[in-house]
Structures are given as structure tokens and as C-alpha cells.
Amino acid sequence: MSKPSFLNRNFVLLTQGQLVNQAGSQMALAATAFWLKQVTNSATLVGLMSALAALPLLLLGPLGGACADRLSRRNILIACDLLCGMVSAVVAMLLYGQPGHVSYDALGLFLGTVILSSAIAFTSPALNALIPSLVVKADVGAAMAFSQASGFLALIVGQLLGGVLLTRYLPAVLFWVNAGSYFVSALAELFVRTDARVILAPHEQRPGIFHDIREGFSYVWHRRGMRVLLLAAIPLNVLTTPVIVFLPFYTTNSLGQPLARYGYLLAALSVGLLTGYAISGRLPPQQHRRHAALFGCVGGCAAIIVALAFLQTFWRVALLIGLLGALIGIVTLISLNAFIQQTEPNKRGRVGAVLLMTTQGITPIAMFAIGMLSDAMGNNIRVLYGACGMLLAATVVATSTNRDLRDFLQHD
């Protein structure tokens, strides 16, 4: 069987580097969340970590998108990976300096999370804008699906390894591993060859970078279908993220299971996401069915989240968590491909940054408030899940009939 046409040398090198990078990052992130749960048992602190990680995405995301449309996107990835590798190494040394001191460990983990998140504000727009330039237009959807699926494969491996290593080593070891993964990623990206006529910004005189930032927001806002989809993505992310972030508390407090079983649910979610990306990449919905596919999947997410508030059997919960992951994967790919394919190549960095800022940036800050609410309710996650599911269902009803959004999704 012949390999897919998008698997050319440059795309494979880029994906290999990102695979190693994301595995190392997820290893550190999963271990950090696990460590915070074990040491503090505070949903507020877990939410605070997510909120702090989101601030750079909100503050620096638009600047990162503008840079991705002005500079070499490959070089942005290389520079950020080298910086992240050095920062991870420094954090590891700080943690080794005060072993066993919870306050120093927590400070090091929070500091590392904030700095590494700052780099994501630059790398995410650059990566999403670079991939369509490495493959032909007909393969953009499949390439994006392959990239996202590879990322979640790295997520599965990274989280499993992170959990195992944390039971045997201090958090500093995980940051050493993360540092190495960034350096390997930078080395792979160094050999990616890109078309300067596509990747680099034009050399003619152009307005300043703040004009580019404003233009990115204006571009999205004045395209009504794109604007509605972007605004609808905010409640989708805010209302599905609690299922993932508070899964450790749901496992122990709601299901009465040992914390070790949290790993099974996390693996089920990851496998589901991987399956959703694979389905969306191999069998993308036809042009006239994208709207129905998108809102059918979001409605399914709402129903599953409400069901999780009532289920008691662990393996039924694991099955629904996996199905939820698959639906989220399909929704993400349909939305992301719509944004990328309907955006001019020289504006993809800025549009991607707006998408990053309004979804990944706003969501964790909302998670901090949800974490405080969860603590106030005695970590009654069932009530929290039920409320999130019903609000998500209301969002589907409110946005699914929007004609501008329907036309945007059905446009090719």
C-alpha cells in the first residue's frame, strides 16, 4: 500500500520533531497535575496552574500570530524549542536545589509552566500556518488530522511515562527529560526545507507589527461565519475542559476508585481523541454535511457529560470518556480545517493566534473559577459535570440555526 501523498520529507521531519517535543511536554504536565493532586488535594490550585499557563496565550498570542506571518515559521519553532529546552533545564536544576521542599517544588513547577506556555503563544500559530505550506492544498485536511493525531499519540505516551516516572523520581527528572525532548525537536526542525515565497513575509514595505495584530482580529470579526464559529468555540472549550481537568477528583470522589485508575480514564480519553482525528482525517464529512456533523458531535458531547453525572460503573464511564474524546477530536478537526482553508496563506498565523487566544487562552482562566466553585461544593464533581453538560446543550440550541455559520462550514 502506497504511503499518503502528504508524507513528504519536510512534513515527516516536522512531525517527528513535534512528536518528541509534545511527548516530553505532556510528560511534565501530567506529572505536575498528578503531583499537585497528591500533595495539595486542591482543585483551586490545579485550576490556578491552568489559569497561569493561559495568561501568556492571552497576552502574547496575537504577537505570536503576527510574528508567524512576518518571519520564518520554521525558525520560530527552532528558536522557541531551544529556549524551552534551556528553561526546562534551569527549572530542573532549581528543583534539585531544594529536594523535598513543597514550596520550592511548587514554585519551580509554576514558573516552568508559565514560561513554557509563553513559547506556545509563538509556536502554535507558526506550526498551524506552516503545515499547509508543506503539502498540496488537497492534502491539507489529511495533514492537519495526521499532525493532531500524532500529537495525541505523544500525549498518551507522555502521560503514561510521566505517571510512571513520578512514582520513582522527583519532578526535576521530568523537566530534564522535557528539556531533552525540546532539543531533539529543534534538531529535526533544522532540516525542514520550506518555500521562502510561501513561508516568509513579503519584503516590500509593510505596516508595523501592531497593525498586523489589529488586522488579524479585524479579519476574523468581519467574516460573520468565522466570527460565530470562534465565539461558539469558547463555551465548547470552557464546558468540556472541566471533564478533563477534574478527572482525578471524579475518579476518587465520585466513582470511589483509587487514583491509579485515573490513568485508565485518561488513556481512554486520549485514545478517543486519536480515533476522532483519524476518522475526521480519513473520512471527512462532505461539504453539505459539515454543519450537521459538527453540531451532531457537539450535541453528543453534551449528552455524554450529563450522563457522567449519574453513572456509577467504572468501565461504562471509561467507554463514555473514550467516546467523548472521539467526538471532541472530530469537532476540533472540522473547525480547525474550516479556519485554515478559508484563510489567506499570509494571514494564517494571525488567525490561528486569535483562535488560540479565545479558546486555549480564555478556557483555563475560567477553569480557575470553576476550581474554586468545585472546592466550595466539596469537590462534588457530579453536579459540576451535570451543569456543564446542560449549558453545552443550550449552546448547541442557540448556535446551530445560525445561517452565517452554516454557510461558512459548507463553503469549500
CSV table of C-alpha atoms in Angstrom, one decimal:
chain,number,residue,atom,x,y,z
A,1,MET,CA,0.0,0.0,0.0
A,2,SER,CA,1.5,3.4,-1.0
A,3,LYS,CA,2.1,6.0,1.6
A,4,PRO,CA,-0.2,9.1,1.8
A,5,SER,CA,1.0,11.9,-0.6
A,6,PHE,CA,1.3,14.4,2.3
A,7,LEU,CA,4.0,12.3,4.0
A,8,ASN,CA,6.9,14.1,2.2
A,9,ARG,CA,10.4,14.6,3.8
A,10,ASN,CA,9.7,18.1,5.2
A,11,PHE,CA,6.3,17.2,6.8
A,12,VAL,CA,7.7,14.0,8.3
A,13,LEU,CA,10.7,15.8,9.8
A,14,LEU,CA,8.4,18.5,11.3
A,15,THR,CA,6.0,15.9,12.7
A,16,GLN,CA,8.8,13.7,14.2
A,17,GLY,CA,10.2,16.7,16.0
A,18,GLN,CA,6.8,17.8,17.3
A,19,LEU,CA,6.1,14.2,18.4
A,20,VAL,CA,9.1,14.1,20.6
A,21,ASN,CA,8.5,17.6,21.8
A,22,GLN,CA,4.9,17.0,22.8
A,23,ALA,CA,5.6,13.7,24.5
A,24,GLY,CA,8.2,15.4,26.7
A,25,SER,CA,5.8,18.3,27.4
A,26,GLN,CA,2.9,16.1,28.3
A,27,MET,CA,5.1,14.0,30.5
A,28,ALA,CA,5.9,17.1,32.6
A,29,LEU,CA,2.4,18.5,32.5
A,30,ALA,CA,0.7,15.2,33.5
A,31,ALA,CA,3.2,14.6,36.3
A,32,THR,CA,2.7,18.2,37.6
A,33,ALA,CA,-1.1,17.8,37.8
A,34,PHE,CA,-0.6,14.4,39.5
A,35,TRP,CA,1.9,15.8,41.9
A,36,LEU,CA,-0.4,18.8,42.8
A,37,LYS,CA,-3.3,16.4,43.4
A,38,GLN,CA,-1.2,14.2,45.7
A,39,VAL,CA,0.4,16.9,47.7
A,40,THR,CA,-2.4,19.5,48.0
A,41,ASN,CA,-5.7,17.8,47.0
A,42,SER,CA,-6.9,21.2,45.9
A,43,ALA,CA,-8.9,21.8,42.8
A,44,THR,CA,-8.3,25.5,43.2
A,45,LEU,CA,-4.6,25.0,42.9
A,46,VAL,CA,-4.9,22.8,39.9
A,47,GLY,CA,-7.2,25.5,38.3
A,48,LEU,CA,-4.7,28.2,39.3
A,49,MET,CA,-2.0,26.4,37.4
A,50,SER,CA,-4.1,26.2,34.3
A,51,ALA,CA,-5.0,29.9,34.6
A,52,LEU,CA,-1.4,31.0,35.0
A,53,ALA,CA,-0.5,28.9,31.9
A,54,ALA,CA,-3.2,30.7,30.0
A,55,LEU,CA,-2.1,34.3,30.7
A,56,PRO,CA,0.8,34.2,28.1
A,57,LEU,CA,-1.6,32.8,25.5
A,58,LEU,CA,-3.9,35.8,26.1
A,59,LEU,CA,-1.2,38.4,26.3
A,60,LEU,CA,1.3,37.1,23.7
A,61,GLY,CA,-0.9,35.1,21.4
A,62,PRO,CA,-1.7,38.0,19.0
A,63,LEU,CA,2.0,39.0,18.9
A,64,GLY,CA,3.0,35.3,18.1
A,65,GLY,CA,0.5,35.2,15.3
A,66,ALA,CA,1.8,38.4,13.8
A,67,CYS,CA,5.4,37.1,14.0
A,68,ALA,CA,4.3,33.9,12.2
A,69,ASP,CA,3.1,36.0,9.3
A,70,ARG,CA,6.3,38.2,9.2
A,71,LEU,CA,9.1,35.8,10.0
A,72,SER,CA,10.2,32.3,9.0
A,73,ARG,CA,7.8,30.0,10.7
A,74,ARG,CA,10.4,27.2,10.8
A,75,ASN,CA,12.9,29.5,12.6
A,76,ILE,CA,10.3,30.5,15.1
A,77,LEU,CA,9.8,26.8,16.0
A,78,ILE,CA,13.5,26.2,16.3
A,79,ALA,CA,14.2,29.3,18.5
A,80,CYS,CA,11.3,28.5,20.8
A,81,ASP,CA,12.3,24.9,21.2
A,82,LEU,CA,15.8,25.9,22.1
A,83,LEU,CA,14.5,28.4,24.6
A,84,CYS,CA,12.1,25.9,26.2
A,85,GLY,CA,14.8,23.3,26.4
A,86,MET,CA,17.1,25.7,28.3
A,87,VAL,CA,14.2,26.9,30.6
A,88,SER,CA,13.3,23.3,31.4
A,89,ALA,CA,16.9,22.5,32.3
A,90,VAL,CA,17.0,25.6,34.6
A,91,VAL,CA,13.8,24.6,36.3
A,92,ALA,CA,15.1,21.1,36.8
A,93,MET,CA,18.3,22.5,38.5
A,94,LEU,CA,16.2,24.7,40.7
A,95,LEU,CA,14.1,21.7,41.8
A,96,TYR,CA,17.2,19.7,42.5
A,97,GLY,CA,18.5,22.5,44.7
A,98,GLN,CA,15.7,22.1,47.3
A,99,PRO,CA,14.6,18.5,47.1
A,100,GLY,CA,11.6,17.6,49.3
A,101,HIS,CA,10.6,21.2,49.9
A,102,VAL,CA,7.0,21.5,48.7
A,103,SER,CA,7.0,25.3,48.5
A,104,TYR,CA,10.2,25.3,46.3
A,105,ASP,CA,8.9,22.5,44.2
A,106,ALA,CA,5.6,24.2,43.6
A,107,LEU,CA,7.3,27.5,42.7
A,108,GLY,CA,9.5,25.8,40.2
A,109,LEU,CA,6.6,23.9,38.6
A,110,PHE,CA,4.5,27.1,38.3
A,111,LEU,CA,7.4,29.1,36.9
A,112,GLY,CA,8.2,26.5,34.3
A,113,THR,CA,4.5,26.2,33.3
A,114,VAL,CA,4.2,30.0,32.7
A,115,ILE,CA,7.4,30.3,30.7
A,116,LEU,CA,6.8,27.2,28.6
A,117,SER,CA,3.3,28.4,27.9
A,118,SER,CA,4.7,31.7,26.7
A,119,ALA,CA,6.5,29.8,24.0
A,120,ILE,CA,3.3,28.1,22.9
A,121,ALA,CA,1.9,31.5,22.1
A,122,PHE,CA,4.5,31.7,19.3
A,123,THR,CA,4.9,28.1,18.2
A,124,SER,CA,1.2,27.1,17.9
A,125,PRO,CA,0.4,29.8,15.3
A,126,ALA,CA,3.6,29.2,13.4
A,127,LEU,CA,3.1,25.4,13.3
A,128,ASN,CA,-0.6,25.6,12.2
A,129,ALA,CA,0.4,28.1,9.5
A,130,LEU,CA,3.4,26.1,8.4
A,131,ILE,CA,1.8,22.7,7.8
A,132,PRO,CA,-0.4,23.9,4.9
A,133,SER,CA,2.7,25.2,3.1
A,134,LEU,CA,4.4,21.8,3.2
A,135,VAL,CA,1.7,19.9,1.4
A,136,VAL,CA,-0.6,20.4,-1.6
A,137,LYS,CA,-4.0,22.1,-1.0
A,138,ALA,CA,-5.9,18.8,-1.4
A,139,ASP,CA,-3.9,17.2,1.4
A,140,VAL,CA,-4.2,20.0,4.0
A,141,GLY,CA,-7.1,18.4,5.8
A,142,ALA,CA,-5.4,15.0,6.0
A,143,ALA,CA,-2.1,16.5,7.0
A,144,MET,CA,-3.7,18.5,9.8
A,145,ALA,CA,-5.5,15.4,11.0
A,146,PHE,CA,-2.3,13.4,10.9
A,147,SER,CA,-0.5,16.1,12.9
A,148,GLN,CA,-3.2,16.3,15.5
A,149,ALA,CA,-3.4,12.6,15.8
A,150,SER,CA,0.4,12.3,16.2
A,151,GLY,CA,0.2,14.9,18.9
A,152,PHE,CA,-2.3,12.9,20.9
A,153,LEU,CA,-0.3,9.8,20.4
A,154,ALA,CA,2.5,11.7,22.0
A,155,LEU,CA,0.1,12.8,24.7
A,156,ILE,CA,-0.8,9.2,25.6
A,157,VAL,CA,2.8,8.1,25.7
A,158,GLY,CA,3.9,11.2,27.6
A,159,GLN,CA,1.2,11.0,30.2
A,160,LEU,CA,1.8,7.3,30.9
A,161,LEU,CA,5.6,7.8,31.1
A,162,GLY,CA,5.1,10.9,33.3
A,163,GLY,CA,2.9,9.0,35.8
A,164,VAL,CA,5.4,6.1,35.9
A,165,LEU,CA,8.4,8.3,36.4
A,166,LEU,CA,6.8,10.4,39.1
A,167,THR,CA,6.3,7.4,41.3
A,168,ARG,CA,10.1,6.8,41.2
A,169,TYR,CA,11.7,10.2,40.7
A,170,LEU,CA,11.4,13.8,41.7
A,171,PRO,CA,9.6,16.3,39.4
A,172,ALA,CA,13.0,17.6,38.4
A,173,VAL,CA,13.8,14.4,36.4
A,174,LEU,CA,10.7,15.0,34.3
A,175,PHE,CA,11.9,18.5,33.4
A,176,TRP,CA,15.3,17.1,32.4
A,177,VAL,CA,13.5,14.7,30.1
A,178,ASN,CA,11.4,17.6,28.8
A,179,ALA,CA,14.5,19.7,28.1
A,180,GLY,CA,16.0,16.9,26.0
A,181,SER,CA,12.8,16.5,24.0
A,182,TYR,CA,12.9,20.2,23.1
A,183,PHE,CA,16.5,19.9,21.9
A,184,VAL,CA,15.7,16.9,19.8
A,185,SER,CA,12.7,18.7,18.2
A,186,ALA,CA,14.8,21.7,17.3
A,187,LEU,CA,17.4,19.4,15.6
A,188,ALA,CA,14.7,17.8,13.5
A,189,GLU,CA,13.2,21.2,12.5
A,190,LEU,CA,16.6,22.4,11.5
A,191,PHE,CA,16.5,20.1,8.4
A,192,VAL,CA,13.0,21.1,7.3
A,193,ARG,CA,13.2,22.9,4.0
A,194,THR,CA,10.4,25.4,3.3
A,195,ASP,CA,9.5,27.6,0.3
A,196,ALA,CA,10.6,31.1,1.2
A,197,ARG,CA,8.0,32.6,-1.2
A,198,VAL,CA,5.2,31.0,0.9
A,199,ILE,CA,6.6,30.9,4.4
A,200,LEU,CA,8.4,34.2,4.7
A,201,ALA,CA,6.6,37.6,4.8
A,202,PRO,CA,6.9,39.7,1.7
A,203,HIS,CA,10.0,42.0,1.5
A,204,GLU,CA,8.1,45.1,0.4
A,205,GLN,CA,7.4,48.0,2.8
A,206,ARG,CA,4.7,47.0,5.2
A,207,PRO,CA,2.9,48.5,8.3
A,208,GLY,CA,4.1,47.9,11.8
A,209,ILE,CA,3.5,44.7,13.8
A,210,PHE,CA,0.7,46.2,15.9
A,211,HIS,CA,-1.1,47.0,12.7
A,212,ASP,CA,-0.8,43.3,11.8
A,213,ILE,CA,-2.2,42.3,15.2
A,214,ARG,CA,-5.2,44.5,14.7
A,215,GLU,CA,-5.6,43.2,11.1
A,216,GLY,CA,-5.8,39.6,12.4
A,217,PHE,CA,-8.7,40.5,14.8
A,218,SER,CA,-10.4,42.5,12.0
A,219,TYR,CA,-10.1,39.7,9.5
A,220,VAL,CA,-11.9,37.3,11.8
A,221,TRP,CA,-14.5,39.7,13.0
A,222,HIS,CA,-15.7,40.9,9.6
A,223,ARG,CA,-16.2,37.3,8.3
A,224,ARG,CA,-19.5,36.6,10.1
A,225,GLY,CA,-19.4,32.8,9.8
A,226,MET,CA,-15.9,32.6,11.1
A,227,ARG,CA,-16.7,35.0,13.9
A,228,VAL,CA,-19.8,32.9,15.0
A,229,LEU,CA,-17.7,29.7,14.9
A,230,LEU,CA,-15.0,31.3,17.0
A,231,LEU,CA,-17.4,32.6,19.6
A,232,ALA,CA,-19.2,29.2,19.7
A,233,ALA,CA,-15.8,27.5,20.4
A,234,ILE,CA,-15.4,29.4,23.7
A,235,PRO,CA,-18.3,27.7,25.6
A,236,LEU,CA,-17.4,24.4,23.9
A,237,ASN,CA,-13.9,24.5,25.4
A,238,VAL,CA,-14.9,26.0,28.7
A,239,LEU,CA,-17.7,23.4,29.3
A,240,THR,CA,-15.7,20.3,28.1
A,241,THR,CA,-12.4,21.1,29.8
A,242,PRO,CA,-13.7,20.5,33.3
A,243,VAL,CA,-14.3,16.9,32.4
A,244,ILE,CA,-10.6,16.5,31.6
A,245,VAL,CA,-9.1,18.7,34.3
A,246,PHE,CA,-11.1,17.4,37.2
A,247,LEU,CA,-11.0,13.8,36.1
A,248,PRO,CA,-8.7,12.8,39.1
A,249,PHE,CA,-11.3,14.2,41.5
A,250,TYR,CA,-14.1,12.5,39.6
A,251,THR,CA,-12.2,9.2,39.8
A,252,THR,CA,-11.7,9.2,43.5
A,253,ASN,CA,-14.6,11.4,44.9
A,254,SER,CA,-17.4,10.4,42.5
A,255,LEU,CA,-16.6,6.9,41.5
A,256,GLY,CA,-14.8,5.8,44.7
A,257,GLN,CA,-11.9,4.4,42.7
A,258,PRO,CA,-8.2,4.6,43.6
A,259,LEU,CA,-6.3,7.4,42.0
A,260,ALA,CA,-4.3,4.9,39.9
A,261,ARG,CA,-7.5,4.3,37.8
A,262,TYR,CA,-7.4,7.9,36.7
A,263,GLY,CA,-4.7,6.8,34.3
A,264,TYR,CA,-7.2,4.4,32.6
A,265,LEU,CA,-9.7,7.1,32.1
A,266,LEU,CA,-7.1,9.5,30.8
A,267,ALA,CA,-5.9,6.8,28.4
A,268,ALA,CA,-9.5,6.2,27.2
A,269,LEU,CA,-9.9,9.9,26.6
A,270,SER,CA,-6.6,10.1,24.6
A,271,VAL,CA,-7.4,7.0,22.5
A,272,GLY,CA,-10.8,8.5,21.8
A,273,LEU,CA,-9.2,11.8,20.7
A,274,LEU,CA,-6.8,9.9,18.5
A,275,THR,CA,-9.7,7.9,16.9
A,276,GLY,CA,-11.7,11.1,16.3
A,277,TYR,CA,-8.8,12.7,14.5
A,278,ALA,CA,-8.2,9.6,12.4
A,279,ILE,CA,-11.9,9.4,11.4
A,280,SER,CA,-12.0,13.1,10.5
A,281,GLY,CA,-8.8,12.8,8.5
A,282,ARG,CA,-9.7,9.7,6.6
A,283,LEU,CA,-13.4,10.2,6.2
A,284,PRO,CA,-14.0,14.0,6.3
A,285,PRO,CA,-17.7,15.0,6.1
A,286,GLN,CA,-18.9,16.1,2.7
A,287,GLN,CA,-19.2,19.8,2.2
A,288,HIS,CA,-23.0,19.9,2.7
A,289,ARG,CA,-22.8,17.7,5.8
A,290,ARG,CA,-20.2,19.6,7.8
A,291,HIS,CA,-22.7,21.7,9.7
A,292,ALA,CA,-24.8,18.6,10.7
A,293,ALA,CA,-21.6,16.6,11.6
A,294,LEU,CA,-20.2,19.4,13.8
A,295,PHE,CA,-23.3,20.1,15.8
A,296,GLY,CA,-24.3,16.4,16.0
A,297,CYS,CA,-20.9,15.7,17.6
A,298,VAL,CA,-21.2,18.7,20.0
A,299,GLY,CA,-24.7,17.6,21.0
A,300,GLY,CA,-23.3,14.1,21.6
A,301,CYS,CA,-20.6,15.7,23.9
A,302,ALA,CA,-23.3,17.4,25.9
A,303,ALA,CA,-25.3,14.2,26.4
A,304,ILE,CA,-22.2,12.3,27.5
A,305,ILE,CA,-21.2,14.9,30.0
A,306,VAL,CA,-24.7,14.9,31.5
A,307,ALA,CA,-24.6,11.0,31.6
A,308,LEU,CA,-21.3,11.1,33.5
A,309,ALA,CA,-23.0,12.9,36.3
A,310,PHE,CA,-25.2,9.8,37.0
A,311,LEU,CA,-23.1,6.8,36.1
A,312,GLN,CA,-21.6,4.6,38.8
A,313,THR,CA,-19.9,1.8,36.9
A,314,PHE,CA,-16.2,2.5,36.2
A,315,TRP,CA,-16.0,0.7,32.8
A,316,ARG,CA,-19.1,2.3,31.5
A,317,VAL,CA,-17.6,5.7,32.4
A,318,ALA,CA,-14.4,4.7,30.6
A,319,LEU,CA,-16.3,3.8,27.5
A,320,LEU,CA,-18.2,7.1,27.5
A,321,ILE,CA,-15.0,9.1,28.2
A,322,GLY,CA,-13.4,7.4,25.1
A,323,LEU,CA,-16.5,8.3,23.0
A,324,LEU,CA,-16.4,11.9,24.3
A,325,GLY,CA,-12.7,12.1,23.2
A,326,ALA,CA,-13.6,10.9,19.7
A,327,LEU,CA,-16.4,13.5,19.3
A,328,ILE,CA,-14.1,16.3,20.5
A,329,GLY,CA,-11.5,15.2,18.0
A,330,ILE,CA,-13.9,15.3,15.1
A,331,VAL,CA,-15.3,18.7,16.2
A,332,THR,CA,-11.7,20.1,16.6
A,333,LEU,CA,-10.6,18.9,13.1
A,334,ILE,CA,-13.7,20.2,11.3
A,335,SER,CA,-13.4,23.6,13.0
A,336,LEU,CA,-9.6,23.9,12.5
A,337,ASN,CA,-9.7,22.9,8.9
A,338,ALA,CA,-12.5,25.4,8.2
A,339,PHE,CA,-10.4,28.2,9.7
A,340,ILE,CA,-7.2,27.3,7.9
A,341,GLN,CA,-8.5,26.5,4.5
A,342,GLN,CA,-10.6,29.7,4.3
A,343,THR,CA,-7.8,32.0,5.5
A,344,GLU,CA,-5.3,33.6,3.1
A,345,PRO,CA,-1.8,32.0,3.5
A,346,ASN,CA,-0.2,35.3,4.6
A,347,LYS,CA,-2.8,35.7,7.4
A,348,ARG,CA,-2.9,32.2,8.8
A,349,GLY,CA,-0.6,32.9,11.7
A,350,ARG,CA,-2.7,35.8,12.9
A,351,VAL,CA,-6.0,34.0,12.5
A,352,GLY,CA,-4.5,30.9,14.3
A,353,ALA,CA,-3.4,33.2,17.1
A,354,VAL,CA,-6.9,34.6,17.5
A,355,LEU,CA,-8.3,31.1,17.7
A,356,LEU,CA,-5.6,30.1,20.2
A,357,MET,CA,-6.2,33.1,22.4
A,358,THR,CA,-10.0,32.8,22.5
A,359,THR,CA,-10.1,29.1,23.2
A,360,GLN,CA,-6.9,27.9,25.0
A,361,GLY,CA,-6.3,31.3,26.5
A,362,ILE,CA,-9.7,32.0,28.0
A,363,THR,CA,-10.6,28.5,29.0
A,364,PRO,CA,-8.0,27.9,31.7
A,365,ILE,CA,-8.8,31.2,33.4
A,366,ALA,CA,-12.5,30.1,33.5
A,367,MET,CA,-11.2,26.8,34.9
A,368,PHE,CA,-9.7,28.7,37.9
A,369,ALA,CA,-13.2,30.0,38.8
A,370,ILE,CA,-14.6,26.5,38.3
A,371,GLY,CA,-12.0,25.0,40.5
A,372,MET,CA,-12.9,27.4,43.3
A,373,LEU,CA,-16.5,26.6,42.8
A,374,SER,CA,-15.7,22.9,43.0
A,375,ASP,CA,-13.8,23.3,46.3
A,376,ALA,CA,-16.7,25.3,47.7
A,377,MET,CA,-19.1,22.4,46.8
A,378,GLY,CA,-16.8,19.9,48.5
A,379,ASN,CA,-15.4,18.7,45.1
A,380,ASN,CA,-18.9,17.4,44.1
A,381,ILE,CA,-17.8,16.7,40.5
A,382,ARG,CA,-21.1,15.1,39.5
A,383,VAL,CA,-23.0,18.4,40.0
A,384,LEU,CA,-20.3,20.2,38.1
A,385,TYR,CA,-20.4,17.8,35.2
A,386,GLY,CA,-24.2,17.9,35.0
A,387,ALA,CA,-24.2,21.7,34.9
A,388,CYS,CA,-21.5,21.8,32.2
A,389,GLY,CA,-23.4,19.3,30.0
A,390,MET,CA,-26.7,21.2,30.2
A,391,LEU,CA,-25.1,24.5,29.4
A,392,LEU,CA,-23.3,22.9,26.4
A,393,ALA,CA,-26.7,21.6,25.2
A,394,ALA,CA,-28.1,25.1,25.5
A,395,THR,CA,-25.2,26.4,23.4
A,396,VAL,CA,-25.9,23.9,20.7
A,397,VAL,CA,-29.5,25.0,20.5
A,398,ALA,CA,-28.5,28.7,20.4
A,399,THR,CA,-25.9,28.5,17.6
A,400,SER,CA,-26.9,25.6,15.4
A,401,THR,CA,-29.5,27.5,13.4
A,402,ASN,CA,-27.2,30.4,12.6
A,403,ARG,CA,-27.2,30.8,8.8
A,404,ASP,CA,-23.8,32.6,8.6
A,405,LEU,CA,-22.2,29.7,10.4
A,406,ARG,CA,-23.9,27.1,8.2
A,407,ASP,CA,-22.7,28.9,5.0
A,408,PHE,CA,-19.2,29.2,6.4
A,409,LEU,CA,-18.9,25.5,7.2
A,410,GLN,CA,-20.4,24.5,3.8
A,411,HIS,CA,-18.1,26.7,1.8
A,412,ASP,CA,-15.1,25.0,0.2
